[in-house]
């Protein structure tokens, strides 16, 4: 059974390594949720992770299995009962074993309890249809809204296509079990 906790500054290097391994490069290809075919470059950096940890509007959640960091997610308070779920990462060699489902459920609990959110939203690159379907099975629905991909912003990596954009998915947090 995984354990969950909030990230601290001492976790920055481990979180950075986990996120990069889950999203980019050859290591990411060991899992099924990567962006390695769509984007090159880095997914995040130590400064961004440090800023998330320091920002009270963010809750960077870590999922451990014993001493190993196997997952993380950033839950952000967007105000008005809305939270944003991002940087959802599971170690590539540990994907497809139920850890993502557990991490999402824990992140939703944090959104509801810590930020008093009634809805959680996320954005996913439109071309990642398998990932969109995965989130749909977790109760997230397409809102019909799209957001442009930030071409030219190095924080989002090096795009390998010129037709990227994001779809917005949302899930109401109405169940007392959340």
GROMACS .gro file of N, CA and C in nm:
model
  534
    1UNK      N    1   0.085  -0.120   0.000
    1UNK     CA    2   0.000   0.000   0.000
    1UNK      C    3   0.088   0.124   0.000
    2UNK      N    4   0.071   0.211  -0.098
    2UNK     CA    5   0.156   0.331  -0.103
    2UNK      C    6   0.123   0.428   0.011
    3UNK      N    7   0.222   0.510   0.044
    3UNK     CA    8   0.200   0.615   0.143
    3UNK      C    9   0.213   0.750   0.073
    4UNK      N   10   0.146   0.851   0.128
    4UNK     CA   11   0.141   0.983   0.066
    4UNK      C   12   0.188   1.087   0.166
    5UNK      N   13   0.257   1.188   0.116
    5UNK     CA   14   0.299   1.301   0.198
    5UNK      C   15   0.324   1.422   0.110
    6UNK      N   16   0.332   1.535   0.175
    6UNK     CA   17   0.361   1.659   0.103
    6UNK      C   18   0.511   1.671   0.083
    7UNK      N   19   0.552   1.719  -0.034
    7UNK     CA   20   0.693   1.737  -0.065
    7UNK      C   21   0.754   1.849   0.018
    8UNK      N   22   0.881   1.836   0.047
    8UNK     CA   23   0.959   1.938   0.116
    8UNK      C   24   1.079   1.973   0.028
    9UNK      N   25   1.151   2.079   0.062
    9UNK     CA   26   1.268   2.114  -0.021
    9UNK      C   27   1.370   2.000  -0.036
   10UNK      N   28   1.381   1.912   0.061
   10UNK     CA   29   1.478   1.802   0.047
   10UNK      C   30   1.438   1.701  -0.062
   11UNK      N   31   1.315   1.710  -0.111
   11UNK     CA   32   1.266   1.617  -0.214
   11UNK      C   33   1.287   1.667  -0.356
   12UNK      N   34   1.338   1.787  -0.374
   12UNK     CA   35   1.343   1.849  -0.507
   12UNK      C   36   1.414   1.761  -0.609
   13UNK      N   37   1.533   1.712  -0.578
   13UNK     CA   38   1.609   1.632  -0.675
   13UNK      C   39   1.535   1.503  -0.711
   14UNK      N   40   1.478   1.437  -0.614
   14UNK     CA   41   1.406   1.311  -0.641
   14UNK      C   42   1.280   1.336  -0.724
   15UNK      N   43   1.207   1.444  -0.695
   15UNK     CA   44   1.087   1.476  -0.773
   15UNK      C   45   1.127   1.509  -0.916
   16UNK      N   46   1.232   1.588  -0.932
   16UNK     CA   47   1.277   1.624  -1.066
   16UNK      C   48   1.312   1.498  -1.146
   17UNK      N   49   1.387   1.407  -1.087
   17UNK     CA   50   1.425   1.283  -1.157
   17UNK      C   51   1.302   1.201  -1.193
   18UNK      N   52   1.206   1.191  -1.102
   18UNK     CA   53   1.084   1.113  -1.128
   18UNK      C   54   1.005   1.173  -1.244
   19UNK      N   55   0.980   1.303  -1.240
   19UNK     CA   56   0.899   1.368  -1.343
   19UNK      C   57   0.966   1.355  -1.480
   20UNK      N   58   1.094   1.380  -1.486
   20UNK     CA   59   1.165   1.369  -1.615
   20UNK      C   60   1.157   1.226  -1.667
   21UNK      N   61   1.174   1.128  -1.579
   21UNK     CA   62   1.172   0.988  -1.624
   21UNK      C   63   1.034   0.946  -1.671
   22UNK      N   64   0.930   1.006  -1.617
   22UNK     CA   65   0.793   0.968  -1.653
   22UNK      C   66   0.744   1.036  -1.781
   23UNK      N   67   0.798   1.152  -1.813
   23UNK     CA   68   0.745   1.229  -1.926
   23UNK      C   69   0.834   1.229  -2.050
   24UNK      N   70   0.965   1.230  -2.032
   24UNK     CA   71   1.054   1.258  -2.144
   24UNK      C   72   1.165   1.154  -2.158
   25UNK      N   73   1.217   1.146  -2.278
   25UNK     CA   74   1.333   1.064  -2.305
   25UNK      C   75   1.304   0.915  -2.313
   26UNK      N   76   1.412   0.839  -2.331
   26UNK     CA   77   1.398   0.696  -2.348
   26UNK      C   78   1.344   0.627  -2.224
   27UNK      N   79   1.376   0.675  -2.105
   27UNK     CA   80   1.324   0.612  -1.983
   27UNK      C   81   1.172   0.619  -1.979
   28UNK      N   82   1.115   0.726  -2.029
   28UNK     CA   83   0.969   0.742  -2.028
   28UNK      C   84   0.901   0.638  -2.116
   29UNK      N   85   0.968   0.594  -2.218
   29UNK     CA   86   0.908   0.497  -2.310
   29UNK      C   87   0.885   0.360  -2.244
   30UNK      N   88   0.941   0.337  -2.126
   30UNK     CA   89   0.913   0.213  -2.052
   30UNK      C   90   0.771   0.213  -1.997
   31UNK      N   91   0.712   0.330  -1.985
   31UNK     CA   92   0.573   0.343  -1.940
   31UNK      C   93   0.484   0.376  -2.058
   32UNK      N   94   0.357   0.397  -2.031
   32UNK     CA   95   0.264   0.424  -2.141
   32UNK      C   96   0.212   0.568  -2.141
   33UNK      N   97   0.247   0.649  -2.041
   33UNK     CA   98   0.188   0.783  -2.031
   33UNK      C   99   0.282   0.895  -2.075
   34UNK      N  100   0.389   0.863  -2.140
   34UNK     CA  101   0.492   0.963  -2.171
   34UNK      C  102   0.452   1.059  -2.284
   35UNK      N  103   0.530   1.168  -2.292
   35UNK     CA  104   0.516   1.267  -2.400
   35UNK      C  105   0.637   1.265  -2.492
   36UNK      N  106   0.722   1.164  -2.478
   36UNK     CA  107   0.851   1.162  -2.546
   36UNK      C  108   0.840   1.172  -2.698
   37UNK      N  109   0.730   1.126  -2.755
   37UNK     CA  110   0.715   1.134  -2.901
   37UNK      C  111   0.662   1.271  -2.946
   38UNK      N  112   0.607   1.347  -2.852
   38UNK     CA  113   0.550   1.478  -2.886
   38UNK      C  114   0.641   1.594  -2.847
   39UNK      N  115   0.718   1.575  -2.739
   39UNK     CA  116   0.800   1.684  -2.686
   39UNK      C  117   0.938   1.633  -2.647
   40UNK      N  118   1.038   1.712  -2.675
   40UNK     CA  119   1.173   1.685  -2.628
   40UNK      C  120   1.208   1.783  -2.519
   41UNK      N  121   1.331   1.781  -2.477
   41UNK     CA  122   1.374   1.872  -2.372
   41UNK      C  123   1.325   1.827  -2.237
   42UNK      N  124   1.337   1.916  -2.141
   42UNK     CA  125   1.296   1.880  -2.006
   42UNK      C  126   1.151   1.915  -1.980
   43UNK      N  127   1.090   1.844  -1.886
   43UNK     CA  128   0.950   1.867  -1.846
   43UNK      C  129   0.941   1.973  -1.737
   44UNK      N  130   1.039   1.976  -1.650
   44UNK     CA  131   1.042   2.072  -1.540
   44UNK      C  132   1.186   2.092  -1.498
   45UNK      N  133   1.208   2.175  -1.398
   45UNK     CA  134   1.342   2.192  -1.343
   45UNK      C  135   1.333   2.211  -1.193
   46UNK      N  136   1.448   2.210  -1.129
   46UNK     CA  137   1.452   2.219  -0.983
   46UNK      C  138   1.390   2.350  -0.933
   47UNK      N  139   1.407   2.459  -1.006
   47UNK     CA  140   1.352   2.587  -0.964
   47UNK      C  141   1.199   2.583  -0.963
   48UNK      N  142   1.138   2.524  -1.067
   48UNK     CA  143   0.992   2.515  -1.071
   48UNK      C  144   0.940   2.429  -0.955
   49UNK      N  145   1.007   2.318  -0.929
   49UNK     CA  146   0.964   2.230  -0.820
   49UNK      C  147   0.977   2.302  -0.686
   50UNK      N  148   1.088   2.373  -0.666
   50UNK     CA  149   1.105   2.449  -0.542
   50UNK      C  150   0.995   2.553  -0.525
   51UNK      N  151   0.959   2.619  -0.635
   51UNK     CA  152   0.853   2.721  -0.630
   51UNK      C  153   0.718   2.658  -0.594
   52UNK      N  154   0.688   2.540  -0.650
   52UNK     CA  155   0.562   2.472  -0.615
   52UNK      C  156   0.558   2.436  -0.467
   53UNK      N  157   0.669   2.386  -0.415
   53UNK     CA  158   0.676   2.347  -0.275
   53UNK      C  159   0.656   2.469  -0.185
   54UNK      N  160   0.711   2.582  -0.223
   54UNK     CA  161   0.704   2.703  -0.140
   54UNK      C  162   0.571   2.776  -0.150
   55UNK      N  163   0.492   2.751  -0.253
   55UNK     CA  164   0.369   2.824  -0.279
   55UNK      C  165   0.252   2.761  -0.203
   56UNK      N  166   0.188   2.835  -0.112
   56UNK     CA  167   0.077   2.778  -0.036
   56UNK      C  168  -0.046   2.744  -0.121
   57UNK      N  169  -0.051   2.793  -0.245
   57UNK     CA  170  -0.162   2.758  -0.334
   57UNK      C  171  -0.136   2.627  -0.408
   58UNK      N  172  -0.023   2.562  -0.379
   58UNK     CA  173   0.010   2.433  -0.438
   58UNK      C  174   0.037   2.332  -0.328
   59UNK      N  175   0.001   2.209  -0.354
   59UNK     CA  176   0.029   2.097  -0.265
   59UNK      C  177   0.094   1.991  -0.352
   60UNK      N  178   0.226   1.981  -0.344
   60UNK     CA  179   0.298   1.882  -0.423
   60UNK      C  180   0.301   1.753  -0.343
   61UNK      N  181   0.220   1.658  -0.387
   61UNK     CA  182   0.203   1.531  -0.316
   61UNK      C  183   0.300   1.427  -0.371
   62UNK      N  184   0.361   1.354  -0.278
   62UNK     CA  185   0.450   1.245  -0.314
   62UNK      C  186   0.386   1.112  -0.275
   63UNK      N  187   0.408   1.012  -0.358
   63UNK     CA  188   0.362   0.877  -0.329
   63UNK      C  189   0.486   0.788  -0.318
   64UNK      N  190   0.498   0.724  -0.202
   64UNK     CA  191   0.611   0.636  -0.180
   64UNK      C  192   0.568   0.492  -0.166
   65UNK      N  193   0.662   0.404  -0.193
   65UNK     CA  194   0.645   0.262  -0.172
   65UNK      C  195   0.769   0.219  -0.096
   66UNK      N  196   0.758   0.212   0.036
   66UNK     CA  197   0.877   0.195   0.117
   66UNK      C  198   0.963   0.319   0.105
   67UNK      N  199   1.091   0.300   0.076
   67UNK     CA  200   1.182   0.414   0.063
   67UNK      C  201   1.179   0.474  -0.078
   68UNK      N  202   1.113   0.408  -0.173
   68UNK     CA  203   1.115   0.453  -0.312
   68UNK      C  204   1.005   0.555  -0.341
   69UNK      N  205   1.042   0.662  -0.410
   69UNK     CA  206   0.944   0.757  -0.461
   69UNK      C  207   0.890   0.700  -0.592
   70UNK      N  208   0.760   0.672  -0.596
   70UNK     CA  209   0.702   0.610  -0.716
   70UNK      C  210   0.603   0.700  -0.787
   71UNK      N  211   0.563   0.812  -0.726
   71UNK     CA  212   0.469   0.900  -0.792
   71UNK      C  213   0.464   1.037  -0.729
   72UNK      N  214   0.408   1.132  -0.803
   72UNK     CA  215   0.384   1.266  -0.750
   72UNK      C  216   0.272   1.331  -0.829
   73UNK      N  217   0.213   1.431  -0.770
   73UNK     CA  218   0.111   1.512  -0.836
   73UNK      C  219   0.109   1.649  -0.772
   74UNK      N  220   0.085   1.750  -0.853
   74UNK     CA  221   0.071   1.887  -0.803
   74UNK      C  222  -0.077   1.922  -0.803
   75UNK      N  223  -0.127   1.957  -0.685
   75UNK     CA  224  -0.266   2.002  -0.672
   75UNK      C  225  -0.259   2.152  -0.645
   76UNK      N  226  -0.325   2.230  -0.729
   76UNK     CA  227  -0.321   2.375  -0.717
   76UNK      C  228  -0.459   2.430  -0.690
   77UNK      N  229  -0.466   2.523  -0.598
   77UNK     CA  230  -0.592   2.592  -0.567
   77UNK      C  231  -0.612   2.703  -0.669
   78UNK      N  232  -0.718   2.695  -0.746
   78UNK     CA  233  -0.749   2.798  -0.846
   78UNK      C  234  -0.856   2.894  -0.796
   79UNK      N  235  -0.904   2.871  -0.672
   79UNK     CA  236  -1.005   2.959  -0.614
   79UNK      C  237  -1.145   2.922  -0.659
   80UNK      N  238  -1.243   2.969  -0.586
   80UNK     CA  239  -1.383   2.949  -0.622
   80UNK      C  240  -1.425   2.803  -0.624
   81UNK      N  241  -1.359   2.720  -0.543
   81UNK     CA  242  -1.394   2.578  -0.538
   81UNK      C  243  -1.332   2.495  -0.649
   82UNK      N  244  -1.235   2.550  -0.723
   82UNK     CA  245  -1.170   2.479  -0.833
   82UNK      C  246  -1.025   2.448  -0.797
   83UNK      N  247  -0.985   2.324  -0.820
   83UNK     CA  248  -0.845   2.283  -0.806
   83UNK      C  249  -0.796   2.232  -0.940
   84UNK      N  250  -0.666   2.241  -0.962
   84UNK     CA  251  -0.604   2.193  -1.085
   84UNK      C  252  -0.509   2.079  -1.048
   85UNK      N  253  -0.518   1.970  -1.121
   85UNK     CA  254  -0.430   1.854  -1.100
   85UNK      C  255  -0.330   1.849  -1.214
   86UNK      N  256  -0.203   1.857  -1.182
   86UNK     CA  257  -0.099   1.857  -1.283
   86UNK      C  258   0.023   1.780  -1.238
   87UNK      N  259   0.118   1.766  -1.328
   87UNK     CA  260   0.245   1.698  -1.303
   87UNK      C  261   0.225   1.557  -1.245
   88UNK      N  262   0.114   1.496  -1.282
   88UNK     CA  263   0.085   1.360  -1.237
   88UNK      C  264   0.189   1.267  -1.298
   89UNK      N  265   0.268   1.202  -1.213
   89UNK     CA  266   0.379   1.120  -1.258
   89UNK      C  267   0.386   0.991  -1.180
   90UNK      N  268   0.402   0.881  -1.252
   90UNK     CA  269   0.428   0.751  -1.192
   90UNK      C  270   0.556   0.698  -1.257
   91UNK      N  271   0.646   0.644  -1.178
   91UNK     CA  272   0.770   0.588  -1.231
   91UNK      C  273   0.737   0.492  -1.345
   92UNK      N  274   0.802   0.506  -1.460
   92UNK     CA  275   0.766   0.426  -1.577
   92UNK      C  276   0.759   0.276  -1.552
   93UNK      N  277   0.850   0.220  -1.477
   93UNK     CA  278   0.850   0.078  -1.450
   93UNK      C  279   0.739   0.033  -1.357
   94UNK      N  280   0.668   0.128  -1.298
   94UNK     CA  281   0.561   0.097  -1.203
   94UNK      C  282   0.422   0.132  -1.257
   95UNK      N  283   0.415   0.178  -1.382
   95UNK     CA  284   0.286   0.214  -1.441
   95UNK      C  285   0.205   0.089  -1.473
   96UNK      N  286   0.075   0.107  -1.485
   96UNK     CA  287  -0.021   0.001  -1.519
   96UNK      C  288  -0.038  -0.099  -1.406
   97UNK      N  289  -0.014  -0.055  -1.282
   97UNK     CA  290  -0.032  -0.143  -1.167
   97UNK      C  291  -0.127  -0.087  -1.062
   98UNK      N  292  -0.201   0.017  -1.097
   98UNK     CA  293  -0.297   0.075  -1.003
   98UNK      C  294  -0.246   0.194  -0.923
   99UNK      N  295  -0.117   0.227  -0.936
   99UNK     CA  296  -0.063   0.339  -0.860
   99UNK      C  297  -0.121   0.473  -0.906
  100UNK      N  298  -0.141   0.490  -1.037
  100UNK     CA  299  -0.198   0.615  -1.088
  100UNK      C  300  -0.338   0.637  -1.033
  101UNK      N  301  -0.418   0.533  -1.031
  101UNK     CA  302  -0.553   0.542  -0.976
  101UNK      C  303  -0.549   0.584  -0.829
  102UNK      N  304  -0.458   0.524  -0.752
  102UNK     CA  305  -0.445   0.558  -0.610
  102UNK      C  306  -0.397   0.702  -0.593
  103UNK      N  307  -0.303   0.744  -0.676
  103UNK     CA  308  -0.250   0.881  -0.667
  103UNK      C  309  -0.358   0.983  -0.701
  104UNK      N  310  -0.436   0.957  -0.805
  104UNK     CA  311  -0.544   1.048  -0.842
  104UNK      C  312  -0.645   1.059  -0.728
  105UNK      N  313  -0.684   0.948  -0.670
  105UNK     CA  314  -0.781   0.951  -0.559
  105UNK      C  315  -0.726   1.029  -0.441
  106UNK      N  316  -0.599   1.011  -0.409
  106UNK     CA  317  -0.538   1.085  -0.299
  106UNK      C  318  -0.531   1.234  -0.331
  107UNK      N  319  -0.498   1.268  -0.455
  107UNK     CA  320  -0.493   1.409  -0.496
  107UNK      C  321  -0.630   1.474  -0.487
  108UNK      N  322  -0.733   1.400  -0.525
  108UNK     CA  323  -0.870   1.453  -0.515
  108UNK      C  324  -0.907   1.477  -0.369
  109UNK      N  325  -0.864   1.390  -0.279
  109UNK     CA  326  -0.891   1.411  -0.136
  109UNK      C  327  -0.823   1.538  -0.087
  110UNK      N  328  -0.697   1.558  -0.129
  110UNK     CA  329  -0.626   1.681  -0.091
  110UNK      C  330  -0.699   1.803  -0.146
  111UNK      N  331  -0.740   1.797  -0.271
  111UNK     CA  332  -0.812   1.911  -0.331
  111UNK      C  333  -0.936   1.945  -0.250
  112UNK      N  334  -1.012   1.844  -0.212
  112UNK     CA  335  -1.135   1.866  -0.137
  112UNK      C  336  -1.108   1.912   0.006
  113UNK      N  337  -1.016   1.846   0.074
  113UNK     CA  338  -0.993   1.874   0.216
  113UNK      C  339  -0.903   1.995   0.239
  114UNK      N  340  -0.798   2.008   0.160
  114UNK     CA  341  -0.701   2.115   0.183
  114UNK      C  342  -0.744   2.247   0.118
  115UNK      N  343  -0.802   2.238  -0.002
  115UNK     CA  344  -0.839   2.359  -0.076
  115UNK      C  345  -0.990   2.379  -0.085
  116UNK      N  346  -1.068   2.289  -0.025
  116UNK     CA  347  -1.215   2.296  -0.027
  116UNK      C  348  -1.269   2.302  -0.170
  117UNK      N  349  -1.201   2.229  -0.259
  117UNK     CA  350  -1.243   2.226  -0.399
  117UNK      C  351  -1.368   2.142  -0.416
  118UNK      N  352  -1.451   2.185  -0.507
  118UNK     CA  353  -1.570   2.109  -0.547
  118UNK      C  354  -1.552   2.048  -0.685
  119UNK      N  355  -1.453   2.098  -0.758
  119UNK     CA  356  -1.422   2.048  -0.892
  119UNK      C  357  -1.271   2.044  -0.909
  120UNK      N  358  -1.224   1.941  -0.979
  120UNK     CA  359  -1.083   1.931  -1.016
  120UNK      C  360  -1.077   1.933  -1.168
  121UNK      N  361  -0.986   2.012  -1.223
  121UNK     CA  362  -0.965   2.012  -1.367
  121UNK      C  363  -0.820   1.979  -1.397
  122UNK      N  364  -0.799   1.937  -1.520
  122UNK     CA  365  -0.665   1.910  -1.570
  122UNK      C  366  -0.662   1.940  -1.718
  123UNK      N  367  -0.542   1.955  -1.771
  123UNK     CA  368  -0.527   1.970  -1.916
  123UNK      C  369  -0.439   1.855  -1.964
  124UNK      N  370  -0.471   1.806  -2.083
  124UNK     CA  371  -0.396   1.697  -2.145
  124UNK      C  372  -0.376   1.735  -2.292
  125UNK      N  373  -0.258   1.706  -2.344
  125UNK     CA  374  -0.234   1.731  -2.485
  125UNK      C  375  -0.335   1.649  -2.566
  126UNK      N  376  -0.405   1.714  -2.656
  126UNK     CA  377  -0.513   1.654  -2.732
  126UNK      C  378  -0.474   1.524  -2.801
  127UNK      N  379  -0.352   1.514  -2.848
  127UNK     CA  380  -0.308   1.395  -2.921
  127UNK      C  381  -0.289   1.273  -2.830
  128UNK      N  382  -0.295   1.289  -2.701
  128UNK     CA  383  -0.274   1.178  -2.607
  128UNK      C  384  -0.408   1.111  -2.574
  129UNK      N  385  -0.468   1.053  -2.676
  129UNK     CA  386  -0.604   0.998  -2.664
  129UNK      C  387  -0.613   0.885  -2.562
  130UNK      N  388  -0.510   0.801  -2.550
  130UNK     CA  389  -0.513   0.692  -2.452
  130UNK      C  390  -0.515   0.747  -2.310
  131UNK      N  391  -0.442   0.855  -2.288
  131UNK     CA  392  -0.439   0.915  -2.155
  131UNK      C  393  -0.572   0.984  -2.124
  132UNK      N  394  -0.630   1.050  -2.223
  132UNK     CA  395  -0.762   1.111  -2.204
  132UNK      C  396  -0.865   1.004  -2.168
  133UNK      N  397  -0.859   0.890  -2.236
  133UNK     CA  398  -0.950   0.779  -2.206
  133UNK      C  399  -0.927   0.726  -2.065
  134UNK      N  400  -0.803   0.719  -2.022
  134UNK     CA  401  -0.771   0.675  -1.886
  134UNK      C  402  -0.836   0.768  -1.783
  135UNK      N  403  -0.821   0.898  -1.802
  135UNK     CA  404  -0.882   0.994  -1.709
  135UNK      C  405  -1.034   0.986  -1.714
  136UNK      N  406  -1.091   0.960  -1.830
  136UNK     CA  407  -1.236   0.944  -1.840
  136UNK      C  408  -1.282   0.826  -1.754
  137UNK      N  409  -1.204   0.720  -1.751
  137UNK     CA  410  -1.239   0.605  -1.665
  137UNK      C  411  -1.227   0.639  -1.518
  138UNK      N  412  -1.158   0.746  -1.483
  138UNK     CA  413  -1.145   0.792  -1.345
  138UNK      C  414  -1.250   0.899  -1.313
  139UNK      N  415  -1.343   0.925  -1.406
  139UNK     CA  416  -1.451   1.019  -1.380
  139UNK      C  417  -1.432   1.158  -1.437
  140UNK      N  418  -1.324   1.181  -1.509
  140UNK     CA  419  -1.300   1.313  -1.570
  140UNK      C  420  -1.368   1.318  -1.706
  141UNK      N  421  -1.428   1.431  -1.736
  141UNK     CA  422  -1.500   1.448  -1.863
  141UNK      C  423  -1.443   1.568  -1.938
  142UNK      N  424  -1.440   1.555  -2.069
  142UNK     CA  425  -1.400   1.668  -2.152
  142UNK      C  426  -1.500   1.782  -2.133
  143UNK      N  427  -1.450   1.902  -2.116
  143UNK     CA  428  -1.537   2.018  -2.095
  143UNK      C  429  -1.575   2.085  -2.227
  144UNK      N  430  -1.505   2.052  -2.334
  144UNK     CA  431  -1.524   2.121  -2.462
  144UNK      C  432  -1.429   2.237  -2.479
  145UNK      N  433  -1.360   2.274  -2.372
  145UNK     CA  434  -1.264   2.384  -2.378
  145UNK      C  435  -1.128   2.331  -2.423
  146UNK      N  436  -1.060   2.408  -2.505
  146UNK     CA  437  -0.922   2.380  -2.540
  146UNK      C  438  -0.837   2.500  -2.502
  147UNK      N  439  -0.709   2.475  -2.482
  147UNK     CA  440  -0.614   2.581  -2.450
  147UNK      C  441  -0.495   2.565  -2.542
  148UNK      N  442  -0.438   2.675  -2.587
  148UNK     CA  443  -0.327   2.665  -2.681
  148UNK      C  444  -0.201   2.610  -2.615
  149UNK      N  445  -0.122   2.539  -2.692
  149UNK     CA  446   0.008   2.494  -2.645
  149UNK      C  447   0.100   2.615  -2.646
  150UNK      N  448   0.179   2.635  -2.541
  150UNK     CA  449   0.264   2.754  -2.532
  150UNK      C  450   0.395   2.739  -2.610
  151UNK      N  451   0.382   2.739  -2.743
  151UNK     CA  452   0.501   2.732  -2.827
  151UNK      C  453   0.594   2.848  -2.793
  152UNK      N  454   0.723   2.819  -2.787
  152UNK     CA  455   0.821   2.922  -2.757
  152UNK      C  456   0.852   2.936  -2.610
  153UNK      N  457   0.775   2.870  -2.523
  153UNK     CA  458   0.800   2.874  -2.379
  153UNK      C  459   0.880   2.750  -2.343
  154UNK      N  460   1.008   2.767  -2.318
  154UNK     CA  461   1.099   2.655  -2.292
  154UNK      C  462   1.056   2.571  -2.172
  155UNK      N  463   0.974   2.627  -2.083
  155UNK     CA  464   0.928   2.551  -1.967
  155UNK      C  465   0.840   2.433  -2.007
  156UNK      N  466   0.789   2.433  -2.128
  156UNK     CA  467   0.700   2.326  -2.173
  156UNK      C  468   0.769   2.229  -2.267
  157UNK      N  469   0.900   2.240  -2.282
  157UNK     CA  470   0.975   2.147  -2.365
  157UNK      C  471   0.987   2.194  -2.508
  158UNK      N  472   1.041   2.105  -2.589
  158UNK     CA  473   1.069   2.131  -2.728
  158UNK      C  474   0.969   2.053  -2.813
  159UNK      N  475   0.865   2.119  -2.866
  159UNK     CA  476   0.763   2.048  -2.942
  159UNK      C  477   0.818   1.986  -3.070
  160UNK      N  478   0.772   1.865  -3.096
  160UNK     CA  479   0.812   1.793  -3.218
  160UNK      C  480   0.702   1.798  -3.324
  161UNK      N  481   0.595   1.871  -3.295
  161UNK     CA  482   0.483   1.888  -3.389
  161UNK      C  483   0.434   2.031  -3.377
  162UNK      N  484   0.363   2.077  -3.480
  162UNK     CA  485   0.312   2.214  -3.476
  162UNK      C  486   0.161   2.220  -3.457
  163UNK      N  487   0.099   2.107  -3.419
  163UNK     CA  488  -0.046   2.104  -3.403
  163UNK      C  489  -0.090   2.069  -3.261
  164UNK      N  490  -0.006   2.096  -3.162
  164UNK     CA  491  -0.038   2.061  -3.024
  164UNK      C  492  -0.131   2.164  -2.960
  165UNK      N  493  -0.224   2.118  -2.883
  165UNK     CA  494  -0.303   2.202  -2.793
  165UNK      C  495  -0.351   2.113  -2.680
  166UNK      N  496  -0.415   2.175  -2.581
  166UNK     CA  497  -0.462   2.103  -2.464
  166UNK      C  498  -0.613   2.095  -2.464
  167UNK      N  499  -0.665   1.982  -2.420
  167UNK     CA  500  -0.807   1.972  -2.388
  167UNK      C  501  -0.819   1.983  -2.237
  168UNK      N  502  -0.933   2.032  -2.192
  168UNK     CA  503  -0.959   2.048  -2.049
  168UNK      C  504  -1.056   1.939  -2.007
  169UNK      N  505  -1.021   1.870  -1.900
  169UNK     CA  506  -1.108   1.770  -1.840
  169UNK      C  507  -1.140   1.815  -1.699
  170UNK      N  508  -1.258   1.781  -1.650
  170UNK     CA  509  -1.298   1.821  -1.516
  170UNK      C  510  -1.377   1.708  -1.450
  171UNK      N  511  -1.372   1.709  -1.319
  171UNK     CA  512  -1.446   1.611  -1.240
  171UNK      C  513  -1.504   1.681  -1.118
  172UNK      N  514  -1.634   1.667  -1.096
  172UNK     CA  515  -1.691   1.722  -0.974
  172UNK      C  516  -1.655   1.636  -0.854
  173UNK      N  517  -1.626   1.700  -0.743
  173UNK     CA  518  -1.593   1.629  -0.619
  173UNK      C  519  -1.715   1.638  -0.527
  174UNK      N  520  -1.817   1.562  -0.560
  174UNK     CA  521  -1.941   1.571  -0.485
  174UNK      C  522  -1.958   1.459  -0.383
  175UNK      N  523  -1.880   1.352  -0.399
  175UNK     CA  524  -1.896   1.237  -0.310
  175UNK      C  525  -1.829   1.263  -0.176
  176UNK      N  526  -1.896   1.229  -0.066
  176UNK     CA  527  -1.832   1.244   0.065
  176UNK      C  528  -1.709   1.157   0.080
  177UNK      N  529  -1.698   1.051   0.001
  177UNK     CA  530  -1.583   0.962   0.010
  177UNK      C  531  -1.457   1.026  -0.044
  178UNK      N  532  -1.471   1.134  -0.124
  178UNK     CA  533  -1.354   1.200  -0.183
  178UNK      C  534  -1.290   1.283  -0.075
   0.00000   0.00000   0.00000
